[in-house]
PDB file of C-alpha atoms in Angstrom:
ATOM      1  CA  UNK A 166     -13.066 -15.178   7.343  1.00  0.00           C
ATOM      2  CA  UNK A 167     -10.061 -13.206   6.754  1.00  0.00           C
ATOM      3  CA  UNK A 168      -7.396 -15.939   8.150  1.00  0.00           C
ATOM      4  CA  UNK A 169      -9.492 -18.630   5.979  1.00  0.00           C
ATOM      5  CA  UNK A 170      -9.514 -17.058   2.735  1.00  0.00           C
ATOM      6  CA  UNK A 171      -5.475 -16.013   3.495  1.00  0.00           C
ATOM      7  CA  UNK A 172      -4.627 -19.657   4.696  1.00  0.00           C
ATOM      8  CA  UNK A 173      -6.908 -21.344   1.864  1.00  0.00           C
ATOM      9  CA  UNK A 174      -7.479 -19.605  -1.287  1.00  0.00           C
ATOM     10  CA  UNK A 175      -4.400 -19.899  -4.092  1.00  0.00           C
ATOM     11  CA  UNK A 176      -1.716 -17.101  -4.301  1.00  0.00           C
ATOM     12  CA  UNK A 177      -2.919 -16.596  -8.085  1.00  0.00           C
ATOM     13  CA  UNK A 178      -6.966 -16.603  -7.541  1.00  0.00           C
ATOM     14  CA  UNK A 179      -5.968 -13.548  -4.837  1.00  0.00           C
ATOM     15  CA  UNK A 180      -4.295 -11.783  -7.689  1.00  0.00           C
ATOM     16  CA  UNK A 181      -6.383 -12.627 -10.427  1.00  0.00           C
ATOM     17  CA  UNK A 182      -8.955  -9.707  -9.685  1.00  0.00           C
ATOM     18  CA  UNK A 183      -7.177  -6.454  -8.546  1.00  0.00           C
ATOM     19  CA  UNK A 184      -8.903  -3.648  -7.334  1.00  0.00           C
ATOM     20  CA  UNK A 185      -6.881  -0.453  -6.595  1.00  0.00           C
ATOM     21  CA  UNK A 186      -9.435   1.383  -4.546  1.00  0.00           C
ATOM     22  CA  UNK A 187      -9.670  -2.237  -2.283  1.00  0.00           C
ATOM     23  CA  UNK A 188      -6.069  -2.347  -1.641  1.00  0.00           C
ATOM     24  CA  UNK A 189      -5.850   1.564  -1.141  1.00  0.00           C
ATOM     25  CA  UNK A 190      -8.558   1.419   1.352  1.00  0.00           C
ATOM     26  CA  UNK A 191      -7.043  -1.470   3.076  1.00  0.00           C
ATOM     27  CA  UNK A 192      -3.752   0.368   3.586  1.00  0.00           C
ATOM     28  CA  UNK A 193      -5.685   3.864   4.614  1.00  0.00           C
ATOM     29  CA  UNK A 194      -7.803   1.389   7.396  1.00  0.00           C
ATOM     30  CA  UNK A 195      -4.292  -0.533   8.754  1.00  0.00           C
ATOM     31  CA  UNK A 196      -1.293   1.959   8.561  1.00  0.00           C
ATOM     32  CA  UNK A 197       0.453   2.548  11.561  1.00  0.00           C
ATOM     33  CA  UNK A 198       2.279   6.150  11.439  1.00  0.00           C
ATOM     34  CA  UNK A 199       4.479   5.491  14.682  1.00  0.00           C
ATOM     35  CA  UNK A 200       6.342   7.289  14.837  1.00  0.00           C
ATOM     36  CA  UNK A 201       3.984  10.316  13.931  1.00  0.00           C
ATOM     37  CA  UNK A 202       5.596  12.481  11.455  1.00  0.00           C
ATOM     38  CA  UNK A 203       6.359  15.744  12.726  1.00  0.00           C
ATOM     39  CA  UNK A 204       4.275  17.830   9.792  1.00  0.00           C
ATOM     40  CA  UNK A 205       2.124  16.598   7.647  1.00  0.00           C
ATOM     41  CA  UNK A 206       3.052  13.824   5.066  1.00  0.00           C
ATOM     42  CA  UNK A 207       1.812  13.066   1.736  1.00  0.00           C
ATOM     43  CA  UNK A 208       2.558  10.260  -0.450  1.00  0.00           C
ATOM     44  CA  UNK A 209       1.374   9.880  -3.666  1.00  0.00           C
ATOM     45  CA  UNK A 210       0.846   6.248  -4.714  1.00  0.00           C
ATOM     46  CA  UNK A 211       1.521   6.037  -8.802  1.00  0.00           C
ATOM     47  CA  UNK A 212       0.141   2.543 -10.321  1.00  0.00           C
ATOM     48  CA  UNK A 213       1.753   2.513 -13.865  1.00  0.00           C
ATOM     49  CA  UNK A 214      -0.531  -0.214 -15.090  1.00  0.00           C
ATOM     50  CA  UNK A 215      -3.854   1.676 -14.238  1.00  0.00           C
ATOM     51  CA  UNK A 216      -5.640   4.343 -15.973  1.00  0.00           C
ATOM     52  CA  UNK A 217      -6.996   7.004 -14.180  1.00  0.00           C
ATOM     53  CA  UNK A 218      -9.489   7.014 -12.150  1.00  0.00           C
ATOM     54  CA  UNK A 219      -7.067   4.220 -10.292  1.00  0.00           C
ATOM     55  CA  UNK A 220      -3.426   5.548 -11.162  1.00  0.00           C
ATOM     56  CA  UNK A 221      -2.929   8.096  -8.664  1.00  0.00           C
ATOM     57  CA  UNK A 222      -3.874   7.992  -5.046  1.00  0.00           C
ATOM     58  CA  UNK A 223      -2.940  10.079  -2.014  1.00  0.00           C
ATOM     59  CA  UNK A 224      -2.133   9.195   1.740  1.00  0.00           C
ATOM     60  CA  UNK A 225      -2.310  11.956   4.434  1.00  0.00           C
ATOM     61  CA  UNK A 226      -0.494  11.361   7.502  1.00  0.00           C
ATOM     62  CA  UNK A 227      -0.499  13.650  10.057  1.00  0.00           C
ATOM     63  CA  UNK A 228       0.292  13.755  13.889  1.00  0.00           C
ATOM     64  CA  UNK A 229      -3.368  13.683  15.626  1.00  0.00           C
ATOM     65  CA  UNK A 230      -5.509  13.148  12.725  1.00  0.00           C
ATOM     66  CA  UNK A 231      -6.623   9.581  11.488  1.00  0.00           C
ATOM     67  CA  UNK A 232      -4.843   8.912   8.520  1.00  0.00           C
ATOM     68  CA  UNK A 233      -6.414   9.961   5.022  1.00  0.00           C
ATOM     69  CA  UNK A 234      -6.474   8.842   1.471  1.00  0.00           C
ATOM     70  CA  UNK A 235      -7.675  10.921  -1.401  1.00  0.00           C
ATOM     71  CA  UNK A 236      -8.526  10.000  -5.095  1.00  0.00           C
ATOM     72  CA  UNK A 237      -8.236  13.793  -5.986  1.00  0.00           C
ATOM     73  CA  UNK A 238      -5.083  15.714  -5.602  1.00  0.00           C
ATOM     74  CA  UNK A 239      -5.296  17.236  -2.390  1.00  0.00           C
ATOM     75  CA  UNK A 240      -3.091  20.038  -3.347  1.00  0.00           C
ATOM     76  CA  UNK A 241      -0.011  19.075  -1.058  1.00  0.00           C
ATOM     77  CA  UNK A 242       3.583  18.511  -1.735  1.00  0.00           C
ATOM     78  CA  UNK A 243       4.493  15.381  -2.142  1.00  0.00           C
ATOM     79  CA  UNK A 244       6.728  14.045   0.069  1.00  0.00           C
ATOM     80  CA  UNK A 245       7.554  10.363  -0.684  1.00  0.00           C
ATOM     81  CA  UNK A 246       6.257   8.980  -4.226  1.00  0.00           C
ATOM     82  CA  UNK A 247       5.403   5.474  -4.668  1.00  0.00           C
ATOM     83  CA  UNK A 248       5.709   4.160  -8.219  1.00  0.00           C
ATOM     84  CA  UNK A 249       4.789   0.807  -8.961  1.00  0.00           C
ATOM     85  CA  UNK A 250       2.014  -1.703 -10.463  1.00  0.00           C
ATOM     86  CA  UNK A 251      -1.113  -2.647  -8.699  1.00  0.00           C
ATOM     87  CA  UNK A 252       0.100  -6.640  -8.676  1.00  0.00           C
ATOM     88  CA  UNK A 253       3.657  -5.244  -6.967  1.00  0.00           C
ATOM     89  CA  UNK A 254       1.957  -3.374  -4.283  1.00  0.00           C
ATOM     90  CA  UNK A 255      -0.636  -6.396  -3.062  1.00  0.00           C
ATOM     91  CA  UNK A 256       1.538  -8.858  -3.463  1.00  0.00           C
ATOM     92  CA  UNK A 257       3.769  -6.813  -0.750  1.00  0.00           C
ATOM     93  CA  UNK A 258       0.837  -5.810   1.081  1.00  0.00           C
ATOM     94  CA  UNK A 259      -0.343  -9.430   1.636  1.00  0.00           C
ATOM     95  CA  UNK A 260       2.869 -10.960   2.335  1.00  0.00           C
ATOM     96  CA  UNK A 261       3.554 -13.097  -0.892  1.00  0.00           C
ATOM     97  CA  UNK A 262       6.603 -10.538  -1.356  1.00  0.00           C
ATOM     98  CA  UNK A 263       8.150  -7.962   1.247  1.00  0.00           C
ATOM     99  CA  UNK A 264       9.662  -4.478   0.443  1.00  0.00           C
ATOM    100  CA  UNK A 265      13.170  -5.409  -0.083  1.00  0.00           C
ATOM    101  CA  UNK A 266      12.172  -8.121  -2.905  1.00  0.00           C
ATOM    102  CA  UNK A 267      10.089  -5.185  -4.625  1.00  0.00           C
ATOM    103  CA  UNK A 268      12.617  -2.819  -4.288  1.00  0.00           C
ATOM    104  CA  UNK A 269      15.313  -4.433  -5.451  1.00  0.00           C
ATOM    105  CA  UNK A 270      13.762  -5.960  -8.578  1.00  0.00           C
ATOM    106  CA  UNK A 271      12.592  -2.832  -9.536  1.00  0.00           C
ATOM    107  CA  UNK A 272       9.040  -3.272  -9.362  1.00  0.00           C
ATOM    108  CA  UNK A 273       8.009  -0.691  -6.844  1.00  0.00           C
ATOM    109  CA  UNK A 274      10.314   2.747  -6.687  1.00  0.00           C
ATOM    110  CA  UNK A 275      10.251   5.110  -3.700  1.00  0.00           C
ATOM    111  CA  UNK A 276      11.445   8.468  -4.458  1.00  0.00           C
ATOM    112  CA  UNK A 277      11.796  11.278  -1.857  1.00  0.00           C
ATOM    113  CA  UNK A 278      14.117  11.440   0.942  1.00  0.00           C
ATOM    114  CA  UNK A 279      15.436   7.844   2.681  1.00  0.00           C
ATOM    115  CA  UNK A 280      14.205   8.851   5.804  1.00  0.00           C
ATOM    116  CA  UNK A 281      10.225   8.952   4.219  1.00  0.00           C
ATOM    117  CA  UNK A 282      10.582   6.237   2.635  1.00  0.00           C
ATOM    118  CA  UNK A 283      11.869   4.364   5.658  1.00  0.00           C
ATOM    119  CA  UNK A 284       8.711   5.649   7.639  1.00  0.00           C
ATOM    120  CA  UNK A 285       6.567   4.430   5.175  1.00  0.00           C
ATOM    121  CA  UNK A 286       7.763   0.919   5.413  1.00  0.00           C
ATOM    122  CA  UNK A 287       7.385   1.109   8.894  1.00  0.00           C
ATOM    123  CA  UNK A 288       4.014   2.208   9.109  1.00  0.00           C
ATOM    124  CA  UNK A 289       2.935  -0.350   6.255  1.00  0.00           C
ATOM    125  CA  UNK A 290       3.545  -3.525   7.897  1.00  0.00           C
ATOM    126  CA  UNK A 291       1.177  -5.259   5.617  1.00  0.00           C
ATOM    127  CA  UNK A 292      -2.217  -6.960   5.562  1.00  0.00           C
ATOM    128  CA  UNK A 293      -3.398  -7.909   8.987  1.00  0.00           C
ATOM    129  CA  UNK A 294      -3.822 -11.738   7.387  1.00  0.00           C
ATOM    130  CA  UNK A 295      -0.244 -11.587   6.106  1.00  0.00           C
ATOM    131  CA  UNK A 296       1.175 -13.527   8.689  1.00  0.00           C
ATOM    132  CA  UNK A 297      -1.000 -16.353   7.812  1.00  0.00           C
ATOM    133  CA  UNK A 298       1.140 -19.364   6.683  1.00  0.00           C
ATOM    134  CA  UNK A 299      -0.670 -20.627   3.240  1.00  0.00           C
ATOM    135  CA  UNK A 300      -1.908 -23.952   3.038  1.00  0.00           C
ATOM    136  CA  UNK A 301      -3.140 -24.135  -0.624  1.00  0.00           C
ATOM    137  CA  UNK A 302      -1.548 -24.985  -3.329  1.00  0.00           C
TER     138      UNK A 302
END
């Protein structure tokens, strides 16, 4: 159902109806920490266009432990923040832009050190449908 709606439903219906806590949850379910950080990392996802309760969100990564995202503030340094909007971040997420587009227009900012925010593009490859060439319109 996945491929289908990826191959067949239009870039813009997909974005019409964003849902933070979707996206989030799809992220927590598919990231791939390899390699496994060392200590425990949090990043703090900040979406500019949202008011709370879907601004702020927080992914736990830590070697051994399924991955972790909280709605709260977990009470951890931060160690990579991710500011952007909610469109930004799925459009990355589902493959209709990549990381380098986002960065470099300014529409999603990752601030921390370059070697988190490296990791963090690593172990967000994306959507597992965004490979799927689109055939709508």
């Amino acid at each position: 159902m996945g491929v289908w709606g990826q191959r067949w439903v239009t870039t813009e219906a997909t974005l019409r109806h964003l849902d933070a806590n979707l996206l989030m949850w799809d992220i927590r379910r598919n990231v791939r920490p390899e390699p496994a950080p060392a200590a425990r990392t949090t990043i703090e996802f900040i979406f500019g266009d949202r008011v709370p309760p879907e601004r702020n969100y927080w992914l736990l990564v830590e070697r051994g432990h399924e991955p972790d995202l909280c709605t709260v503030d977990p009470g951890f340094d931060v160690d990579l923040y991710v500011s952007t909007d909610l469109r930004t971040l799925t459009e990355v997420w589902l493959g209709y832009s990549d990381w380098p587009r986002a960065l470099h227009s300014g529409a999603l900012r990752l601030t921390g050190p370059p070697e988190r925010a490296a990791q963090l593009r690593a172990w967000l490859p994306g959507s597992p449908f965004a490979a799927v060439a689109k055939q709508a319109a």
